[in-house]
Short mmCIF file of N, CA, C and O in Angstrom, two decimals:
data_model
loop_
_atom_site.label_atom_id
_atom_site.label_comp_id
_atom_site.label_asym_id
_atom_site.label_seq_id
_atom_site.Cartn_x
_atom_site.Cartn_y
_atom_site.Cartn_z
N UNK T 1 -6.70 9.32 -14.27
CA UNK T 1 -5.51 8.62 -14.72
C UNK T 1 -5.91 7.56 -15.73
O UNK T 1 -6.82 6.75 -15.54
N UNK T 2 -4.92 7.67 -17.19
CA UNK T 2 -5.42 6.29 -18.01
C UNK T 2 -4.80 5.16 -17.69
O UNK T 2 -3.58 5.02 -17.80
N UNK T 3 -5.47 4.42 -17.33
CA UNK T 3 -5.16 2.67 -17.52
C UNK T 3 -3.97 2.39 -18.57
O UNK T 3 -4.28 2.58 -19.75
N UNK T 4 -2.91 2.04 -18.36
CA UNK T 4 -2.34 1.59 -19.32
C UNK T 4 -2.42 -0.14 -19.49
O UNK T 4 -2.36 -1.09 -18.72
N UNK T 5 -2.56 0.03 -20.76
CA UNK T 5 -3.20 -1.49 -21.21
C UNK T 5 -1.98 -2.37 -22.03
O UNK T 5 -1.46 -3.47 -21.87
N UNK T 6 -1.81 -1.03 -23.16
CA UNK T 6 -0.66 -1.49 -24.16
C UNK T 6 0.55 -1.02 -24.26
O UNK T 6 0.75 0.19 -24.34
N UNK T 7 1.51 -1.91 -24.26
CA UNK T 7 2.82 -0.96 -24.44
C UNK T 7 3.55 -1.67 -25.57
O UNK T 7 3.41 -2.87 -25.34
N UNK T 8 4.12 -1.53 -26.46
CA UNK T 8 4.67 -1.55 -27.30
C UNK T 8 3.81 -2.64 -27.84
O UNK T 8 4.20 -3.71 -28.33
N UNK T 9 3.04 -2.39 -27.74
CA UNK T 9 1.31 -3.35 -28.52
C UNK T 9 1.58 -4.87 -27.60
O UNK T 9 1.33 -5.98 -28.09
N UNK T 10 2.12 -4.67 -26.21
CA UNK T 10 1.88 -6.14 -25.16
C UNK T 10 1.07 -5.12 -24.09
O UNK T 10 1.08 -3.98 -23.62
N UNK T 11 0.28 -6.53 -24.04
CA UNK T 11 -0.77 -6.25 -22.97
C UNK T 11 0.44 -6.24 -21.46
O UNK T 11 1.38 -6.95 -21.08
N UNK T 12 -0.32 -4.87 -20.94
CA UNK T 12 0.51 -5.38 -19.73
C UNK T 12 0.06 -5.12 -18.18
O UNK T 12 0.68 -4.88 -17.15
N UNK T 13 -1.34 -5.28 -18.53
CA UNK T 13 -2.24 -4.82 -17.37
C UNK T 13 -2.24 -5.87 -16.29
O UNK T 13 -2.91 -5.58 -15.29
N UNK T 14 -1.67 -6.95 -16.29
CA UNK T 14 -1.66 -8.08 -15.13
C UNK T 14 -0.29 -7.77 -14.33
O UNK T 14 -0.02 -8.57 -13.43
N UNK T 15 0.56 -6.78 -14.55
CA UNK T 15 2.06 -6.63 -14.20
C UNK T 15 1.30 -5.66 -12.77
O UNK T 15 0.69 -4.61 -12.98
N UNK T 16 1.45 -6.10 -11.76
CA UNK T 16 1.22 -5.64 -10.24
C UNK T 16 2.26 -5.85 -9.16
O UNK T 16 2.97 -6.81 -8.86
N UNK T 17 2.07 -4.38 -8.57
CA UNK T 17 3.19 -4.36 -7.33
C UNK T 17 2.48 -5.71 -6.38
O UNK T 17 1.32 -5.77 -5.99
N UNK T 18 3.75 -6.87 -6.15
CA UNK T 18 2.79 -7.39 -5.25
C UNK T 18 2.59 -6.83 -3.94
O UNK T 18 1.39 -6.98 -3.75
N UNK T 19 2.79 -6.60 -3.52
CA UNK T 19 3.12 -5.83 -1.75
C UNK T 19 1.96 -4.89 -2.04
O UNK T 19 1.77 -4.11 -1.11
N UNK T 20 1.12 -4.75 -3.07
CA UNK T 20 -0.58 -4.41 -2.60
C UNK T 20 -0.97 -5.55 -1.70
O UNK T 20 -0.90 -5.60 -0.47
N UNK T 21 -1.35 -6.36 -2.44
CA UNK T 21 -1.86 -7.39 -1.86
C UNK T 21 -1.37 -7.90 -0.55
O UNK T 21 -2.22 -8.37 0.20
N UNK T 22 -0.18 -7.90 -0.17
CA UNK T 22 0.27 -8.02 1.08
C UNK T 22 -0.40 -6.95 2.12
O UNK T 22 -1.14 -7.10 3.09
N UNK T 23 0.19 -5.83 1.52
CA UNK T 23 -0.23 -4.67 2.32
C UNK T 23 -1.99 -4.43 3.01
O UNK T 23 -2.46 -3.99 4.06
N UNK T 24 -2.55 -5.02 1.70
CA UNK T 24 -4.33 -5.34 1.90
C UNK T 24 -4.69 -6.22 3.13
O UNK T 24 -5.51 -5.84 3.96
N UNK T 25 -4.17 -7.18 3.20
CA UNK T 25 -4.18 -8.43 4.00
C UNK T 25 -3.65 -8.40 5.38
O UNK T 25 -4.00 -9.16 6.28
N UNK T 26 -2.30 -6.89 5.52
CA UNK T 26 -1.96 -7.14 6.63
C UNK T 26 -2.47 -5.82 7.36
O UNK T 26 -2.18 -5.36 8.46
N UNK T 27 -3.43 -5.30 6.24
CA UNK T 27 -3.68 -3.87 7.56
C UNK T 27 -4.61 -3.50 8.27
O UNK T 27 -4.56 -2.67 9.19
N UNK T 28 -5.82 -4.30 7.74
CA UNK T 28 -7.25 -4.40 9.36
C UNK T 28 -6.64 -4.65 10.47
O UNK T 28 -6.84 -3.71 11.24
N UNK T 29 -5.87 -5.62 11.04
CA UNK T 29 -5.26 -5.65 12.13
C UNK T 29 -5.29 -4.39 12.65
O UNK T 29 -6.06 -3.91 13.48
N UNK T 30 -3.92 -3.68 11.80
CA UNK T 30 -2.90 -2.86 12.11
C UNK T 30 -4.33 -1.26 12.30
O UNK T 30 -4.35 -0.56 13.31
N UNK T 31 -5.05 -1.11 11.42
CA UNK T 31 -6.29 0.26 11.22
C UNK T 31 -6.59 0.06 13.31
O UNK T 31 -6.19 0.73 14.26
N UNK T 32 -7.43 -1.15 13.21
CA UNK T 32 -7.92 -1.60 14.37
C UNK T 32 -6.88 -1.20 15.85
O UNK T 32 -7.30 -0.76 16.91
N UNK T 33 -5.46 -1.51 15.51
CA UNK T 33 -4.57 -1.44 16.91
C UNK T 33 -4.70 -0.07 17.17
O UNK T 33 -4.95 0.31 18.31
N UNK T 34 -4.52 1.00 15.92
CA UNK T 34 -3.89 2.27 15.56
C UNK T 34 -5.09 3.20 15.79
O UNK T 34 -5.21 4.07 16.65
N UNK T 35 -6.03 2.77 14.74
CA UNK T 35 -7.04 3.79 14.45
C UNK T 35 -8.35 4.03 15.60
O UNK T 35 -9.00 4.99 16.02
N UNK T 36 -8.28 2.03 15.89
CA UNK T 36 -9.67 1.90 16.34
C UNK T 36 -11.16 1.22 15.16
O UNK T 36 -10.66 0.86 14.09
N UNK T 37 -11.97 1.11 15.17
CA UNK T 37 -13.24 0.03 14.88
C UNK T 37 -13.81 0.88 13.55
O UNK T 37 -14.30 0.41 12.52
N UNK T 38 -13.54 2.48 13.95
CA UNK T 38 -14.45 3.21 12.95
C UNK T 38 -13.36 4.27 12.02
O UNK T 38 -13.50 5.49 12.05
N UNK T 39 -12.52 3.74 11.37
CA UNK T 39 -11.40 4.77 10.73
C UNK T 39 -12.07 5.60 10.05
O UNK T 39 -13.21 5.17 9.84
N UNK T 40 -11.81 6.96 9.45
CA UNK T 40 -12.22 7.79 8.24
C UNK T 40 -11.94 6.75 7.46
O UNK T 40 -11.12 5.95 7.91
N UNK T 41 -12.39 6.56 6.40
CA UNK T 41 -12.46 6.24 4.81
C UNK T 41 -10.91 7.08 3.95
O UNK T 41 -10.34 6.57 2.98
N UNK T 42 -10.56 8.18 4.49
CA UNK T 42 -9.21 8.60 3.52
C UNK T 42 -8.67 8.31 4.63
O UNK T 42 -8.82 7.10 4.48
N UNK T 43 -8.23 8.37 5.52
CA UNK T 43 -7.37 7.84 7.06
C UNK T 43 -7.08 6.23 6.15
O UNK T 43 -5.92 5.82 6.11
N UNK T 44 -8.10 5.48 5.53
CA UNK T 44 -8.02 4.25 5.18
C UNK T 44 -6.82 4.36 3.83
O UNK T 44 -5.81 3.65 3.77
N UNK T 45 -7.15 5.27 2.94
CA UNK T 45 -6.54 5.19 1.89
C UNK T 45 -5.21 5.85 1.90
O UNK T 45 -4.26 5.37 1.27
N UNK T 46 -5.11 7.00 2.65
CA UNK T 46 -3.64 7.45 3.10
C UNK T 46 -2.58 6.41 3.37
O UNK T 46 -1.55 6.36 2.70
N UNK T 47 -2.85 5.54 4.42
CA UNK T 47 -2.06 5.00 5.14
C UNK T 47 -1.80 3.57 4.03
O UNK T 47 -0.81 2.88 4.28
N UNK T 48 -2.44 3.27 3.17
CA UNK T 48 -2.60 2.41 2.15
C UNK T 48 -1.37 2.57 1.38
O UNK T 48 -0.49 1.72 1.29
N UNK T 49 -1.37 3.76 0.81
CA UNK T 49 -0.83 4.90 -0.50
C UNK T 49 0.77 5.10 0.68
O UNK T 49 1.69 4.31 0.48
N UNK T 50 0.87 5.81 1.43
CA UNK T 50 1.73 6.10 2.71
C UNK T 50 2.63 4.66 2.90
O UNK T 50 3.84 4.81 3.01
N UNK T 51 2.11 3.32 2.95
CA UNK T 51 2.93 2.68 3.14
C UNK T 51 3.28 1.74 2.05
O UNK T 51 4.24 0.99 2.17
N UNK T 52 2.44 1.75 0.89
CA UNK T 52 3.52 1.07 -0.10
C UNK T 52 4.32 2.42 -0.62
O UNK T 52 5.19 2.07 -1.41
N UNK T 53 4.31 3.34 -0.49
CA UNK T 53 5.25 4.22 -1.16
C UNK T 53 6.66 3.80 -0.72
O UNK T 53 7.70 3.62 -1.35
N UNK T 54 6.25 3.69 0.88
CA UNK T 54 7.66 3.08 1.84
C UNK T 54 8.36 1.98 1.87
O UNK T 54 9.36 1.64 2.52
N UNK T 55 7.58 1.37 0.93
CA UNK T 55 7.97 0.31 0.72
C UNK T 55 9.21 -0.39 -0.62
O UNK T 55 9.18 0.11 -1.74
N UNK T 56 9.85 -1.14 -0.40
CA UNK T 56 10.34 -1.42 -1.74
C UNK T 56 9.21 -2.16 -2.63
O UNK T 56 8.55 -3.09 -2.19
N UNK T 57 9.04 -1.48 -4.28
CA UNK T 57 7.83 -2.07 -4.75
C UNK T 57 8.45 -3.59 -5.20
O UNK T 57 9.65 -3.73 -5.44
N UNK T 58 7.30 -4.91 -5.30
CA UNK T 58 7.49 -6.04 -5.99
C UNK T 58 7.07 -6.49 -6.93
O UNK T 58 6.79 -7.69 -6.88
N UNK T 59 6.84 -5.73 -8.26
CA UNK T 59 6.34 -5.63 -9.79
C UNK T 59 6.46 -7.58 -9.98
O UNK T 59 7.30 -8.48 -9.87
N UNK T 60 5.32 -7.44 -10.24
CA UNK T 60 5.50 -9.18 -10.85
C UNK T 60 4.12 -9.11 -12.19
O UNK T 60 3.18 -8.31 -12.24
N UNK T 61 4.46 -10.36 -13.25
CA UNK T 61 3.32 -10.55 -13.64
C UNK T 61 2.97 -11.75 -13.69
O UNK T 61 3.61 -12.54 -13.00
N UNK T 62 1.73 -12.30 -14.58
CA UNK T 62 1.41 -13.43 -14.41
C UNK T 62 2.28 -14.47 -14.41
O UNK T 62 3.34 -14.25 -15.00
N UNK T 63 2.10 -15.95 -13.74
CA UNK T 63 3.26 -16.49 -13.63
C UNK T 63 4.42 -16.32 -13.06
O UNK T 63 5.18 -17.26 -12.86
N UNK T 64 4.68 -15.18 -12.74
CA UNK T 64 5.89 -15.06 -12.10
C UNK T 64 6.51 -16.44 -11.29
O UNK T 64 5.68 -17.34 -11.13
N UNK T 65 7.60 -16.62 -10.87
CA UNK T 65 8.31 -17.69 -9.94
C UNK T 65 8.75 -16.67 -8.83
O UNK T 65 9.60 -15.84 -9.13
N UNK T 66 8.21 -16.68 -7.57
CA UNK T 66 9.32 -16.06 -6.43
C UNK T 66 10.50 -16.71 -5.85
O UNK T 66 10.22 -17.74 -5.24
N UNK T 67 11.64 -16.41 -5.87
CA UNK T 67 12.50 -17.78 -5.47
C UNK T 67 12.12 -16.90 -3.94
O UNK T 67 11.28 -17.36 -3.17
N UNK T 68 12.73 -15.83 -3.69
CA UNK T 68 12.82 -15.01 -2.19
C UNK T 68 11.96 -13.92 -2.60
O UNK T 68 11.49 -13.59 -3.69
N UNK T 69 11.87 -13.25 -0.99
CA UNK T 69 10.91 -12.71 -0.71
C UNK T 69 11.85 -11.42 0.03
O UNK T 69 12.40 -11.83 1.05
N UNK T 70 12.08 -10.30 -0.20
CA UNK T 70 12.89 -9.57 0.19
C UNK T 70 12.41 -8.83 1.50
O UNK T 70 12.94 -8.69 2.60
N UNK T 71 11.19 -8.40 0.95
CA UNK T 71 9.98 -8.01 2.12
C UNK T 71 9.49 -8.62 2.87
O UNK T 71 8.56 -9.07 2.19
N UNK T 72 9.38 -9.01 3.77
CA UNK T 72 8.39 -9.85 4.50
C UNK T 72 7.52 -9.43 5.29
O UNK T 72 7.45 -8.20 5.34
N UNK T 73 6.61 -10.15 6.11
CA UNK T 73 5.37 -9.44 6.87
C UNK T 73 5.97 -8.67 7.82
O UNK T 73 5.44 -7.56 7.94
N UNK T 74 7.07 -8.92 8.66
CA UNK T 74 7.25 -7.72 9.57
C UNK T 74 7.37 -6.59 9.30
O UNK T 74 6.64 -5.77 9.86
N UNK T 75 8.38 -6.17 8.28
CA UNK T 75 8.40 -5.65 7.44
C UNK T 75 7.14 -4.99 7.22
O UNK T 75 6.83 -4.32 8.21
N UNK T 76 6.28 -4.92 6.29
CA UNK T 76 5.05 -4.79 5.97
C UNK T 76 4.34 -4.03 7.04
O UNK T 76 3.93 -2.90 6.78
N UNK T 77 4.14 -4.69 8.55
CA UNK T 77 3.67 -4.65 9.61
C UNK T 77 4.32 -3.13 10.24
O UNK T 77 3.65 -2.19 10.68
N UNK T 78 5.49 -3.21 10.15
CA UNK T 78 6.58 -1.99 10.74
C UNK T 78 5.87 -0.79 10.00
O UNK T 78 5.35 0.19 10.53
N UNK T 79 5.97 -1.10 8.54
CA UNK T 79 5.72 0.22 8.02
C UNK T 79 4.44 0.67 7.83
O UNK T 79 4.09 1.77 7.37
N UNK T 80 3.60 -0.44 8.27
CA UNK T 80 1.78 -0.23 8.11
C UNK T 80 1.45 0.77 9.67
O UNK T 80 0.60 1.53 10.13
N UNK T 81 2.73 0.19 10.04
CA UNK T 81 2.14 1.32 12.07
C UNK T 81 2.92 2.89 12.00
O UNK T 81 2.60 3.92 12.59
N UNK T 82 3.98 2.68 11.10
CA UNK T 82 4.77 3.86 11.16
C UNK T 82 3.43 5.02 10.40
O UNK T 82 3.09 6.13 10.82
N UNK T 83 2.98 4.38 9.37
CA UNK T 83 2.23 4.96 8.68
C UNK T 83 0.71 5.56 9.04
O UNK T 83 0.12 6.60 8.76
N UNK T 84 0.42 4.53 9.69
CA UNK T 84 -0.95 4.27 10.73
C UNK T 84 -0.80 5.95 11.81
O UNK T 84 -1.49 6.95 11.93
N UNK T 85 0.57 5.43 12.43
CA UNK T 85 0.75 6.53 13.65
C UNK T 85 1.06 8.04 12.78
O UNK T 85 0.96 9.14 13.34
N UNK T 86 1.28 7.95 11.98
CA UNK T 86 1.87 9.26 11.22
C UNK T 86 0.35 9.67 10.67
O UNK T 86 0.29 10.89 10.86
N UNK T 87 -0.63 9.31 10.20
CA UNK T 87 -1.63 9.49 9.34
C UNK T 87 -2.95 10.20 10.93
O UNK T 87 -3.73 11.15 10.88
N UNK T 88 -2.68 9.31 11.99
CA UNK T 88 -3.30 9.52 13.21
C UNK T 88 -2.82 11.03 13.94
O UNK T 88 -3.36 11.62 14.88
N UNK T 89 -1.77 11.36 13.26
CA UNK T 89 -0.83 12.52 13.97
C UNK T 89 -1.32 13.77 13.41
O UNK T 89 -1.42 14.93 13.82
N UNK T 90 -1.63 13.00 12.09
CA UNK T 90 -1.64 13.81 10.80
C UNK T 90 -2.61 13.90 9.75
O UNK T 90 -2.27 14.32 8.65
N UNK T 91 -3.96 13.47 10.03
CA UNK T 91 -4.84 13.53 9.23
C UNK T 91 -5.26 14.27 8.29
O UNK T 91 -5.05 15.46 8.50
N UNK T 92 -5.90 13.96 7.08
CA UNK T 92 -6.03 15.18 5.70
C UNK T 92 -7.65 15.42 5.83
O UNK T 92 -8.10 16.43 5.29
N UNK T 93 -8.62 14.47 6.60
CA UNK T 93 -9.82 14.28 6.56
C UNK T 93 -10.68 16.05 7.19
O UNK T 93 -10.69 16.27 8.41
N UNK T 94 -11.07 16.69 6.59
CA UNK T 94 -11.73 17.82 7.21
C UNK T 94 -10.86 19.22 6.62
O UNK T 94 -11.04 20.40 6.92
N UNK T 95 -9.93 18.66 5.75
CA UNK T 95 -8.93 19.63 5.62
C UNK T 95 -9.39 19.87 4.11
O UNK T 95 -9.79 18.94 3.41
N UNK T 96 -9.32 21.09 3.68
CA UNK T 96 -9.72 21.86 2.15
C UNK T 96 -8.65 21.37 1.65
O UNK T 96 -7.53 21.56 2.12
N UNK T 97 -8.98 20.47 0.36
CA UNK T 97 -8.07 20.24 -0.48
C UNK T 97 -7.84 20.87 -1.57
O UNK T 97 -8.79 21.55 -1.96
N UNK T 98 -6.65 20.92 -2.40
CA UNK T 98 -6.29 22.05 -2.98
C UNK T 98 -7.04 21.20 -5.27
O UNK T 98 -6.96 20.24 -6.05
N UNK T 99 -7.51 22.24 -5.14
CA UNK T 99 -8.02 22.13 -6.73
C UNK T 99 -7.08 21.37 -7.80
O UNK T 99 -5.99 21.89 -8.02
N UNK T 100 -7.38 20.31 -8.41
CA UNK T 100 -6.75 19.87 -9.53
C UNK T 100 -6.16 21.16 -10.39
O UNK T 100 -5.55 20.98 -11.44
#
């Protein structure tokens, strides 16, 4: 995948969903309740990918002002276990993946 850098010649590589960063912060807990101490490595990234999809995204860039916060950690939390338990149900790890 290319990096997009420029768009209409503005830099716009600092423009990030924030609810990564949330999502980063709130899901060792959640791996640990769900998974246990030793997750697969794609078990890790599924459930990553799996729950911001579920999520409403929060595009911000530098500077931004948040007045509200639409998402919040429960939030976050809800859909990090829905995802957790679905990925545990449902693992891709061992499974032939299909050719680019």
């Amino acid at each position: 995948m290319e990096d997009i850098e420029l768009l209409c010649g503005k830099c716009v590589s600092k423009v990030r969903n924030k609810n990564e960063q949330r999502v980063a912060r709130l899901m060792p807990g959640v791996i640990r309740e769900v998974l246990g101490d030793a997750p697969d490595p794609l078990d890790v990234e599924d459930i990553y990918a799996l729950c911001l999809n579920n999520l409403r995204p929060r595009y911000v860039q530098t500077g931004s002002i948040v007045l509200r916060e639409p998402v919040d950690d429960e939030d976050i939390l809800d859909e990090l276990r829905r995802a957790a338990t679905q990925v545990r149900k449902h693992p891709k790890h061992g499974q032939k993946q299909p050719a680019d």
